[in-house]
Amino acid sequence: MAQTEKPNLAKYRERMEKSVTALKEEFGTLRTGRANSALLDQVSVEAYGSHMPINQVGSVSVPDPRSITVSVWDKGLVVSVEKAIRNAGLGLNPVVEGQNLRVPIPPLTEERRRDLAKLAGRAAAGGRAQRSARRHG
């Protein structure tokens, strides 16, 4: 009788975990009606002659469920951070308060809810790599 070989499940488990992590990051960047610091993770700021993630020029915090606060470390970058948030395509309008920016999160409209459902569906379709890894495993 031929001895059956046990498959190495570790590599498939790793692929599935990467897929889930990527999907969580994708869902984290969706603008829902609730504030989330991950919403600004994709924002790139023009600073010191190069593009930098927003978390490298200031600290991002969520003081309440309806707003995000960005404390910029260099006072000269406040305008750049404000411009980067406005131009990020998130539909957010930051308010400058000295060296801090307050980003109010507007409530969702019915149209925005529909768009959000479509975006979540596309993100979930991208996360289907987990099915492939499970099938191969």
mmCIF file of N, CA and C in Angstrom:
data_model
loop_
_atom_site.group_PDB
_atom_site.id
_atom_site.type_symbol
_atom_site.label_atom_id
_atom_site.label_comp_id
_atom_site.label_asym_id
_atom_site.label_seq_id
_atom_site.Cartn_x
_atom_site.Cartn_y
_atom_site.Cartn_z
ATOM 1 N N MET A 1 0.810 -1.179 0.000
ATOM 2 C CA MET A 1 0.000 0.000 0.000
ATOM 3 C C MET A 1 0.860 1.251 0.000
ATOM 4 N N ALA A 2 0.534 2.186 -0.843
ATOM 5 C CA ALA A 2 1.308 3.426 -0.914
ATOM 6 C C ALA A 2 0.911 4.333 0.249
ATOM 7 N N GLN A 3 1.919 4.893 0.872
ATOM 8 C CA GLN A 3 1.664 5.769 2.012
ATOM 9 C C GLN A 3 1.274 7.156 1.496
ATOM 10 N N THR A 4 0.159 7.682 1.995
ATOM 11 C CA THR A 4 -0.276 9.006 1.541
ATOM 12 C C THR A 4 0.525 10.074 2.254
ATOM 13 N N GLU A 5 0.822 11.107 1.515
ATOM 14 C CA GLU A 5 1.635 12.195 2.045
ATOM 15 C C GLU A 5 0.723 13.270 2.624
ATOM 16 N N LYS A 6 1.047 13.715 3.819
ATOM 17 C CA LYS A 6 0.248 14.769 4.443
ATOM 18 C C LYS A 6 0.623 16.118 3.819
ATOM 19 N N PRO A 7 -0.384 16.904 3.451
ATOM 20 C CA PRO A 7 -0.071 18.208 2.856
ATOM 21 C C PRO A 7 0.453 19.178 3.919
ATOM 22 N N ASN A 8 1.288 20.091 3.486
ATOM 23 C CA ASN A 8 1.821 21.122 4.363
ATOM 24 C C ASN A 8 0.803 22.261 4.427
ATOM 25 N N LEU A 9 0.034 22.293 5.490
ATOM 26 C CA LEU A 9 -1.049 23.268 5.613
ATOM 27 C C LEU A 9 -0.566 24.646 6.067
ATOM 28 N N ALA A 10 0.654 24.738 6.539
ATOM 29 C CA ALA A 10 1.152 26.009 7.060
ATOM 30 C C ALA A 10 1.169 27.095 5.987
ATOM 31 N N LYS A 11 1.591 26.740 4.768
ATOM 32 C CA LYS A 11 1.657 27.766 3.723
ATOM 33 C C LYS A 11 0.254 28.221 3.309
ATOM 34 N N TYR A 12 -0.721 27.312 3.333
ATOM 35 C CA TYR A 12 -2.097 27.696 2.993
ATOM 36 C C TYR A 12 -2.715 28.545 4.098
ATOM 37 N N ARG A 13 -2.410 28.188 5.329
ATOM 38 C CA ARG A 13 -2.908 28.966 6.467
ATOM 39 C C ARG A 13 -2.351 30.388 6.404
ATOM 40 N N GLU A 14 -1.083 30.512 6.045
ATOM 41 C CA GLU A 14 -0.446 31.829 5.929
ATOM 42 C C GLU A 14 -1.108 32.653 4.822
ATOM 43 N N ARG A 15 -1.382 32.021 3.679
ATOM 44 C CA ARG A 15 -2.055 32.732 2.582
ATOM 45 C C ARG A 15 -3.439 33.204 2.997
ATOM 46 N N MET A 16 -4.166 32.369 3.743
ATOM 47 C CA MET A 16 -5.511 32.747 4.183
ATOM 48 C C MET A 16 -5.442 33.889 5.202
ATOM 49 N N GLU A 17 -4.464 33.866 6.089
ATOM 50 C CA GLU A 17 -4.318 34.940 7.070
ATOM 51 C C GLU A 17 -3.967 36.254 6.388
ATOM 52 N N LYS A 18 -3.119 36.210 5.358
ATOM 53 C CA LYS A 18 -2.781 37.420 4.604
ATOM 54 C C LYS A 18 -4.011 37.983 3.904
ATOM 55 N N SER A 19 -4.835 37.100 3.377
ATOM 56 C CA SER A 19 -6.055 37.521 2.708
ATOM 57 C C SER A 19 -7.008 38.213 3.681
ATOM 58 N N VAL A 20 -7.165 37.648 4.861
ATOM 59 C CA VAL A 20 -8.047 38.238 5.869
ATOM 60 C C VAL A 20 -7.496 39.585 6.332
ATOM 61 N N THR A 21 -6.195 39.682 6.536
ATOM 62 C CA THR A 21 -5.577 40.934 6.958
ATOM 63 C C THR A 21 -5.779 42.021 5.909
ATOM 64 N N ALA A 22 -5.579 41.678 4.637
ATOM 65 C CA ALA A 22 -5.778 42.656 3.566
ATOM 66 C C ALA A 22 -7.238 43.103 3.503
ATOM 67 N N LEU A 23 -8.158 42.189 3.701
ATOM 68 C CA LEU A 23 -9.578 42.528 3.676
ATOM 69 C C LEU A 23 -9.938 43.449 4.840
ATOM 70 N N LYS A 24 -9.390 43.193 6.015
ATOM 71 C CA LYS A 24 -9.643 44.062 7.167
ATOM 72 C C LYS A 24 -9.121 45.472 6.922
ATOM 73 N N GLU A 25 -7.935 45.571 6.307
ATOM 74 C CA GLU A 25 -7.378 46.887 5.990
ATOM 75 C C GLU A 25 -8.266 47.609 4.981
ATOM 76 N N GLU A 26 -8.751 46.884 3.990
ATOM 77 C CA GLU A 26 -9.629 47.459 2.977
ATOM 78 C C GLU A 26 -10.921 47.974 3.603
ATOM 79 N N PHE A 27 -11.528 47.184 4.480
ATOM 80 C CA PHE A 27 -12.754 47.608 5.152
ATOM 81 C C PHE A 27 -12.482 48.780 6.095
ATOM 82 N N GLY A 28 -11.301 48.834 6.675
ATOM 83 C CA GLY A 28 -10.952 49.916 7.595
ATOM 84 C C GLY A 28 -10.869 51.265 6.924
ATOM 85 N N THR A 29 -10.595 51.287 5.631
ATOM 86 C CA THR A 29 -10.463 52.553 4.919
ATOM 87 C C THR A 29 -11.791 53.073 4.383
ATOM 88 N N LEU A 30 -12.863 52.313 4.525
ATOM 89 C CA LEU A 30 -14.170 52.777 4.072
ATOM 90 C C LEU A 30 -14.712 53.815 5.055
ATOM 91 N N ARG A 31 -15.243 54.900 4.511
ATOM 92 C CA ARG A 31 -15.771 55.962 5.366
ATOM 93 C C ARG A 31 -17.213 55.656 5.720
ATOM 94 N N THR A 32 -17.393 55.154 6.906
ATOM 95 C CA THR A 32 -18.739 54.924 7.409
ATOM 96 C C THR A 32 -19.127 56.143 8.229
ATOM 97 N N GLY A 33 -20.214 56.101 8.929
ATOM 98 C CA GLY A 33 -20.645 57.238 9.727
ATOM 99 C C GLY A 33 -19.890 57.381 11.034
ATOM 100 N N ARG A 34 -18.982 56.465 11.315
ATOM 101 C CA ARG A 34 -18.248 56.478 12.572
ATOM 102 C C ARG A 34 -16.767 56.765 12.310
ATOM 103 N N ALA A 35 -16.162 57.551 13.184
ATOM 104 C CA ALA A 35 -14.755 57.911 13.032
ATOM 105 C C ALA A 35 -13.868 56.699 13.283
ATOM 106 N N ASN A 36 -12.800 56.595 12.496
ATOM 107 C CA ASN A 36 -11.845 55.500 12.612
ATOM 108 C C ASN A 36 -10.497 56.040 12.153
ATOM 109 N N SER A 37 -9.463 55.881 12.961
ATOM 110 C CA SER A 37 -8.156 56.430 12.598
ATOM 111 C C SER A 37 -7.583 55.772 11.343
ATOM 112 N N ALA A 38 -7.997 54.547 11.055
ATOM 113 C CA ALA A 38 -7.520 53.859 9.851
ATOM 114 C C ALA A 38 -8.025 54.529 8.579
ATOM 115 N N LEU A 39 -9.018 55.377 8.711
ATOM 116 C CA LEU A 39 -9.562 56.093 7.565
ATOM 117 C C LEU A 39 -8.507 56.984 6.908
ATOM 118 N N LEU A 40 -7.588 57.505 7.700
ATOM 119 C CA LEU A 40 -6.557 58.400 7.176
ATOM 120 C C LEU A 40 -5.241 57.696 6.861
ATOM 121 N N ASP A 41 -5.188 56.374 7.016
ATOM 122 C CA ASP A 41 -3.942 55.644 6.761
ATOM 123 C C ASP A 41 -3.465 55.781 5.324
ATOM 124 N N GLN A 42 -4.374 55.919 4.387
ATOM 125 C CA GLN A 42 -4.009 55.985 2.975
ATOM 126 C C GLN A 42 -3.632 57.397 2.525
ATOM 127 N N VAL A 43 -3.789 58.398 3.412
ATOM 128 C CA VAL A 43 -3.513 59.789 3.047
ATOM 129 C C VAL A 43 -2.002 60.014 3.034
ATOM 130 N N SER A 44 -1.525 60.569 1.921
ATOM 131 C CA SER A 44 -0.104 60.850 1.755
ATOM 132 C C SER A 44 0.100 62.362 1.750
ATOM 133 N N VAL A 45 1.045 62.856 2.562
ATOM 134 C CA VAL A 45 1.292 64.284 2.735
ATOM 135 C C VAL A 45 2.601 64.665 2.055
ATOM 136 N N GLU A 46 2.580 65.783 1.330
ATOM 137 C CA GLU A 46 3.799 66.328 0.725
ATOM 138 C C GLU A 46 4.576 67.021 1.836
ATOM 139 N N ALA A 47 5.686 66.402 2.271
ATOM 140 C CA ALA A 47 6.465 66.953 3.381
ATOM 141 C C ALA A 47 7.947 66.742 3.136
ATOM 142 N N TYR A 48 8.714 67.785 3.336
ATOM 143 C CA TYR A 48 10.175 67.723 3.229
ATOM 144 C C TYR A 48 10.634 67.209 1.865
ATOM 145 N N GLY A 49 9.915 67.550 0.814
ATOM 146 C CA GLY A 49 10.311 67.183 -0.529
ATOM 147 C C GLY A 49 9.906 65.788 -0.967
ATOM 148 N N SER A 50 9.128 65.089 -0.173
ATOM 149 C CA SER A 50 8.673 63.754 -0.559
ATOM 150 C C SER A 50 7.270 63.515 -0.006
ATOM 151 N N HIS A 51 6.666 62.422 -0.419
ATOM 152 C CA HIS A 51 5.340 62.055 0.076
ATOM 153 C C HIS A 51 5.505 61.110 1.265
ATOM 154 N N MET A 52 4.813 61.441 2.353
ATOM 155 C CA MET A 52 4.907 60.644 3.577
ATOM 156 C C MET A 52 3.506 60.299 4.064
ATOM 157 N N PRO A 53 3.347 59.144 4.704
ATOM 158 C CA PRO A 53 2.048 58.826 5.308
ATOM 159 C C PRO A 53 1.733 59.838 6.412
ATOM 160 N N ILE A 54 0.457 60.072 6.628
ATOM 161 C CA ILE A 54 0.046 61.085 7.603
ATOM 162 C C ILE A 54 0.510 60.755 9.019
ATOM 163 N N ASN A 55 0.646 59.474 9.339
ATOM 164 C CA ASN A 55 1.071 59.105 10.692
ATOM 165 C C ASN A 55 2.564 59.360 10.936
ATOM 166 N N GLN A 56 3.305 59.775 9.898
ATOM 167 C CA GLN A 56 4.714 60.112 10.074
ATOM 168 C C GLN A 56 4.937 61.616 10.225
ATOM 169 N N VAL A 57 3.876 62.406 10.080
ATOM 170 C CA VAL A 57 4.002 63.849 10.274
ATOM 171 C C VAL A 57 3.177 64.335 11.460
ATOM 172 N N GLY A 58 2.390 63.455 12.052
ATOM 173 C CA GLY A 58 1.574 63.828 13.192
ATOM 174 C C GLY A 58 0.904 62.611 13.801
ATOM 175 N N SER A 59 0.252 62.829 14.928
ATOM 176 C CA SER A 59 -0.450 61.719 15.566
ATOM 177 C C SER A 59 -1.943 61.829 15.272
ATOM 178 N N VAL A 60 -2.539 60.698 14.944
ATOM 179 C CA VAL A 60 -3.949 60.623 14.597
ATOM 180 C C VAL A 60 -4.690 59.976 15.761
ATOM 181 N N SER A 61 -5.745 60.641 16.224
ATOM 182 C CA SER A 61 -6.534 60.082 17.325
ATOM 183 C C SER A 61 -8.021 60.280 17.057
ATOM 184 N N VAL A 62 -8.825 59.533 17.786
ATOM 185 C CA VAL A 62 -10.283 59.601 17.650
ATOM 186 C C VAL A 62 -10.849 59.981 19.014
ATOM 187 N N PRO A 63 -11.082 61.291 19.255
ATOM 188 C CA PRO A 63 -11.581 61.710 20.566
ATOM 189 C C PRO A 63 -13.051 61.357 20.815
ATOM 190 N N ASP A 64 -13.843 61.297 19.756
ATOM 191 C CA ASP A 64 -15.244 60.916 19.879
ATOM 192 C C ASP A 64 -15.678 60.229 18.588
ATOM 193 N N PRO A 65 -16.831 59.578 18.568
ATOM 194 C CA PRO A 65 -17.243 58.802 17.389
ATOM 195 C C PRO A 65 -17.530 59.624 16.133
ATOM 196 N N ARG A 66 -17.588 60.937 16.236
ATOM 197 C CA ARG A 66 -17.941 61.769 15.089
ATOM 198 C C ARG A 66 -16.778 62.601 14.551
ATOM 199 N N SER A 67 -15.567 62.453 15.098
ATOM 200 C CA SER A 67 -14.446 63.256 14.597
ATOM 201 C C SER A 67 -13.109 62.558 14.803
ATOM 202 N N ILE A 68 -12.147 62.990 13.991
ATOM 203 C CA ILE A 68 -10.768 62.514 14.072
ATOM 204 C C ILE A 68 -9.904 63.744 14.309
ATOM 205 N N THR A 69 -8.889 63.623 15.142
ATOM 206 C CA THR A 69 -7.979 64.724 15.414
ATOM 207 C C THR A 69 -6.584 64.348 14.942
ATOM 208 N N VAL A 70 -5.938 65.272 14.229
ATOM 209 C CA VAL A 70 -4.558 65.080 13.784
ATOM 210 C C VAL A 70 -3.717 66.174 14.426
ATOM 211 N N SER A 71 -2.755 65.790 15.255
ATOM 212 C CA SER A 71 -1.827 66.731 15.880
ATOM 213 C C SER A 71 -0.540 66.714 15.066
ATOM 214 N N VAL A 72 -0.325 67.763 14.291
ATOM 215 C CA VAL A 72 0.844 67.842 13.408
ATOM 216 C C VAL A 72 2.052 68.265 14.239
ATOM 217 N N TRP A 73 3.169 67.572 14.072
ATOM 218 C CA TRP A 73 4.346 67.849 14.865
ATOM 219 C C TRP A 73 5.083 69.096 14.395
ATOM 220 N N ASP A 74 5.137 69.335 13.096
ATOM 221 C CA ASP A 74 5.817 70.507 12.545
ATOM 222 C C ASP A 74 4.761 71.514 12.107
ATOM 223 N N LYS A 75 4.803 72.696 12.694
ATOM 224 C CA LYS A 75 3.791 73.718 12.430
ATOM 225 C C LYS A 75 3.734 74.098 10.949
ATOM 226 N N GLY A 76 4.843 74.004 10.249
ATOM 227 C CA GLY A 76 4.894 74.349 8.831
ATOM 228 C C GLY A 76 4.169 73.363 7.929
ATOM 229 N N LEU A 77 3.814 72.195 8.450
ATOM 230 C CA LEU A 77 3.158 71.173 7.638
ATOM 231 C C LEU A 77 1.634 71.148 7.800
ATOM 232 N N VAL A 78 1.092 72.024 8.636
ATOM 233 C CA VAL A 78 -0.344 72.012 8.896
ATOM 234 C C VAL A 78 -1.136 72.204 7.610
ATOM 235 N N VAL A 79 -0.722 73.161 6.786
ATOM 236 C CA VAL A 79 -1.431 73.434 5.534
ATOM 237 C C VAL A 79 -1.318 72.244 4.573
ATOM 238 N N SER A 80 -0.158 71.607 4.523
ATOM 239 C CA SER A 80 0.035 70.442 3.653
ATOM 240 C C SER A 80 -0.846 69.273 4.094
ATOM 241 N N VAL A 81 -0.944 69.063 5.396
ATOM 242 C CA VAL A 81 -1.778 67.979 5.911
ATOM 243 C C VAL A 81 -3.247 68.261 5.601
ATOM 244 N N GLU A 82 -3.664 69.510 5.795
ATOM 245 C CA GLU A 82 -5.053 69.877 5.493
ATOM 246 C C GLU A 82 -5.362 69.637 4.013
ATOM 247 N N LYS A 83 -4.469 70.058 3.148
ATOM 248 C CA LYS A 83 -4.663 69.885 1.707
ATOM 249 C C LYS A 83 -4.693 68.403 1.338
ATOM 250 N N ALA A 84 -3.838 67.592 1.952
ATOM 251 C CA ALA A 84 -3.787 66.165 1.652
ATOM 252 C C ALA A 84 -5.092 65.477 2.051
ATOM 253 N N ILE A 85 -5.655 65.853 3.199
ATOM 254 C CA ILE A 85 -6.915 65.244 3.644
ATOM 255 C C ILE A 85 -8.054 65.650 2.729
ATOM 256 N N ARG A 86 -8.098 66.934 2.337
ATOM 257 C CA ARG A 86 -9.153 67.411 1.430
ATOM 258 C C ARG A 86 -9.091 66.716 0.065
ATOM 259 N N ASN A 87 -7.878 66.496 -0.431
ATOM 260 C CA ASN A 87 -7.699 65.939 -1.773
ATOM 261 C C ASN A 87 -7.630 64.416 -1.794
ATOM 262 N N ALA A 88 -7.838 63.765 -0.667
ATOM 263 C CA ALA A 88 -7.716 62.303 -0.600
ATOM 264 C C ALA A 88 -8.923 61.582 -1.197
ATOM 265 N N GLY A 89 -9.984 62.321 -1.518
ATOM 266 C CA GLY A 89 -11.164 61.695 -2.103
ATOM 267 C C GLY A 89 -12.045 60.998 -1.083
ATOM 268 N N LEU A 90 -11.928 61.372 0.180
ATOM 269 C CA LEU A 90 -12.717 60.759 1.234
ATOM 270 C C LEU A 90 -13.969 61.565 1.571
ATOM 271 N N GLY A 91 -14.066 62.765 1.014
ATOM 272 C CA GLY A 91 -15.213 63.619 1.310
ATOM 273 C C GLY A 91 -15.126 64.249 2.690
ATOM 274 N N LEU A 92 -13.916 64.468 3.180
ATOM 275 C CA LEU A 92 -13.711 65.042 4.507
ATOM 276 C C LEU A 92 -13.167 66.459 4.386
ATOM 277 N N ASN A 93 -13.601 67.341 5.287
ATOM 278 C CA ASN A 93 -13.147 68.730 5.310
ATOM 279 C C ASN A 93 -12.570 69.050 6.677
ATOM 280 N N PRO A 94 -11.235 69.034 6.797
ATOM 281 C CA PRO A 94 -10.614 69.297 8.100
ATOM 282 C C PRO A 94 -10.730 70.770 8.497
ATOM 283 N N VAL A 95 -10.751 71.011 9.810
ATOM 284 C CA VAL A 95 -10.793 72.354 10.367
ATOM 285 C C VAL A 95 -9.486 72.562 11.125
ATOM 286 N N VAL A 96 -8.748 73.624 10.762
ATOM 287 C CA VAL A 96 -7.458 73.899 11.392
ATOM 288 C C VAL A 96 -7.688 74.635 12.700
ATOM 289 N N GLU A 97 -7.077 74.117 13.752
ATOM 290 C CA GLU A 97 -7.135 74.726 15.083
ATOM 291 C C GLU A 97 -5.711 74.834 15.610
ATOM 292 N N GLY A 98 -4.977 75.833 15.161
ATOM 293 C CA GLY A 98 -3.579 75.995 15.552
ATOM 294 C C GLY A 98 -2.729 74.940 14.880
ATOM 295 N N GLN A 99 -2.118 74.078 15.678
ATOM 296 C CA GLN A 99 -1.264 73.026 15.159
ATOM 297 C C GLN A 99 -2.020 71.692 15.056
ATOM 298 N N ASN A 100 -3.298 71.716 15.352
ATOM 299 C CA ASN A 100 -4.139 70.528 15.278
ATOM 300 C C ASN A 100 -5.167 70.677 14.175
ATOM 301 N N LEU A 101 -5.590 69.557 13.646
ATOM 302 C CA LEU A 101 -6.676 69.533 12.670
ATOM 303 C C LEU A 101 -7.789 68.664 13.229
ATOM 304 N N ARG A 102 -8.995 69.163 13.171
ATOM 305 C CA ARG A 102 -10.162 68.383 13.578
ATOM 306 C C ARG A 102 -10.897 68.023 12.301
ATOM 307 N N VAL A 103 -11.146 66.737 12.121
ATOM 308 C CA VAL A 103 -11.805 66.244 10.917
ATOM 309 C C VAL A 103 -13.170 65.688 11.317
ATOM 310 N N PRO A 104 -14.243 66.473 11.137
ATOM 311 C CA PRO A 104 -15.570 65.947 11.472
ATOM 312 C C PRO A 104 -16.019 64.918 10.442
ATOM 313 N N ILE A 105 -16.639 63.863 10.914
ATOM 314 C CA ILE A 105 -17.144 62.812 10.029
ATOM 315 C C ILE A 105 -18.628 63.086 9.790
ATOM 316 N N PRO A 106 -19.004 63.428 8.564
ATOM 317 C CA PRO A 106 -20.419 63.731 8.297
ATOM 318 C C PRO A 106 -21.278 62.469 8.354
ATOM 319 N N PRO A 107 -22.554 62.627 8.713
ATOM 320 C CA PRO A 107 -23.441 61.457 8.732
ATOM 321 C C PRO A 107 -23.666 60.937 7.313
ATOM 322 N N LEU A 108 -23.968 59.662 7.222
ATOM 323 C CA LEU A 108 -24.164 59.042 5.915
ATOM 324 C C LEU A 108 -25.519 59.417 5.323
ATOM 325 N N THR A 109 -25.514 59.673 4.035
ATOM 326 C CA THR A 109 -26.767 59.877 3.315
ATOM 327 C C THR A 109 -27.175 58.537 2.711
ATOM 328 N N GLU A 110 -28.389 58.473 2.222
ATOM 329 C CA GLU A 110 -28.871 57.226 1.606
ATOM 330 C C GLU A 110 -28.027 56.862 0.391
ATOM 331 N N GLU A 111 -27.654 57.868 -0.403
ATOM 332 C CA GLU A 111 -26.816 57.626 -1.577
ATOM 333 C C GLU A 111 -25.442 57.105 -1.173
ATOM 334 N N ARG A 112 -24.871 57.697 -0.123
ATOM 335 C CA ARG A 112 -23.558 57.267 0.354
ATOM 336 C C ARG A 112 -23.627 55.840 0.906
ATOM 337 N N ARG A 113 -24.733 55.474 1.532
ATOM 338 C CA ARG A 113 -24.897 54.102 2.036
ATOM 339 C C ARG A 113 -24.880 53.105 0.878
ATOM 340 N N ARG A 114 -25.551 53.440 -0.203
ATOM 341 C CA ARG A 114 -25.550 52.554 -1.378
ATOM 342 C C ARG A 114 -24.147 52.419 -1.951
ATOM 343 N N ASP A 115 -23.445 53.557 -2.068
ATOM 344 C CA ASP A 115 -22.070 53.521 -2.572
ATOM 345 C C ASP A 115 -21.178 52.689 -1.660
ATOM 346 N N LEU A 116 -21.387 52.834 -0.363
ATOM 347 C CA LEU A 116 -20.602 52.087 0.614
ATOM 348 C C LEU A 116 -20.836 50.589 0.479
ATOM 349 N N ALA A 117 -22.079 50.201 0.237
ATOM 350 C CA ALA A 117 -22.399 48.780 0.044
ATOM 351 C C ALA A 117 -21.702 48.241 -1.204
ATOM 352 N N LYS A 118 -21.650 49.042 -2.260
ATOM 353 C CA LYS A 118 -20.963 48.618 -3.487
ATOM 354 C C LYS A 118 -19.461 48.470 -3.244
ATOM 355 N N LEU A 119 -18.872 49.454 -2.545
ATOM 356 C CA LEU A 119 -17.440 49.390 -2.252
ATOM 357 C C LEU A 119 -17.109 48.190 -1.368
ATOM 358 N N ALA A 120 -17.962 47.918 -0.400
ATOM 359 C CA ALA A 120 -17.734 46.763 0.478
ATOM 360 C C ALA A 120 -17.840 45.465 -0.322
ATOM 361 N N GLY A 121 -18.759 45.408 -1.270
ATOM 362 C CA GLY A 121 -18.890 44.228 -2.123
ATOM 363 C C GLY A 121 -17.655 44.006 -2.978
ATOM 364 N N ARG A 122 -17.108 45.104 -3.514
ATOM 365 C CA ARG A 122 -15.876 44.989 -4.308
ATOM 366 C C ARG A 122 -14.712 44.536 -3.441
ATOM 367 N N ALA A 123 -14.632 45.070 -2.226
ATOM 368 C CA ALA A 123 -13.551 44.678 -1.319
ATOM 369 C C ALA A 123 -13.685 43.203 -0.952
ATOM 370 N N ALA A 124 -14.905 42.757 -0.732
ATOM 371 C CA ALA A 124 -15.127 41.345 -0.402
ATOM 372 C C ALA A 124 -14.768 40.450 -1.585
ATOM 373 N N ALA A 125 -15.042 40.924 -2.798
ATOM 374 C CA ALA A 125 -14.670 40.145 -3.982
ATOM 375 C C ALA A 125 -13.152 39.995 -4.066
ATOM 376 N N GLY A 126 -12.428 41.029 -3.692
ATOM 377 C CA GLY A 126 -10.972 40.950 -3.665
ATOM 378 C C GLY A 126 -10.472 40.016 -2.586
ATOM 379 N N GLY A 127 -11.247 39.840 -1.516
ATOM 380 C CA GLY A 127 -10.849 38.961 -0.423
ATOM 381 C C GLY A 127 -11.156 37.504 -0.678
ATOM 382 N N ARG A 128 -11.637 37.185 -1.839
ATOM 383 C CA ARG A 128 -11.979 35.798 -2.155
ATOM 384 C C ARG A 128 -10.746 34.934 -2.433
ATOM 385 N N ALA A 129 -9.570 35.519 -2.311
ATOM 386 C CA ALA A 129 -8.341 34.736 -2.449
ATOM 387 C C ALA A 129 -8.276 33.673 -1.359
ATOM 388 N N GLN A 130 -8.986 33.916 -0.280
ATOM 389 C CA GLN A 130 -9.009 32.937 0.803
ATOM 390 C C GLN A 130 -9.674 31.643 0.335
ATOM 391 N N ARG A 131 -10.702 31.755 -0.470
ATOM 392 C CA ARG A 131 -11.348 30.551 -1.004
ATOM 393 C C ARG A 131 -10.374 29.723 -1.821
ATOM 394 N N SER A 132 -9.596 30.410 -2.634
ATOM 395 C CA SER A 132 -8.627 29.724 -3.469
ATOM 396 C C SER A 132 -7.602 28.982 -2.607
ATOM 397 N N ALA A 133 -7.096 29.670 -1.572
ATOM 398 C CA ALA A 133 -6.116 29.033 -0.697
ATOM 399 C C ALA A 133 -6.721 27.836 0.027
ATOM 400 N N ARG A 134 -7.954 27.964 0.458
ATOM 401 C CA ARG A 134 -8.616 26.867 1.163
ATOM 402 C C ARG A 134 -8.849 25.690 0.223
ATOM 403 N N ARG A 135 -9.246 25.987 -1.020
ATOM 404 C CA ARG A 135 -9.504 24.929 -2.009
ATOM 405 C C ARG A 135 -8.197 24.168 -2.298
ATOM 406 N N HIS A 136 -7.094 24.905 -2.469
ATOM 407 C CA HIS A 136 -5.821 24.251 -2.757
ATOM 408 C C HIS A 136 -5.327 23.435 -1.556
ATOM 409 N N GLY A 137 -5.666 23.932 -0.373
ATOM 410 C CA GLY A 137 -5.245 23.242 0.858
ATOM 411 C C GLY A 137 -6.007 21.944 1.004
#
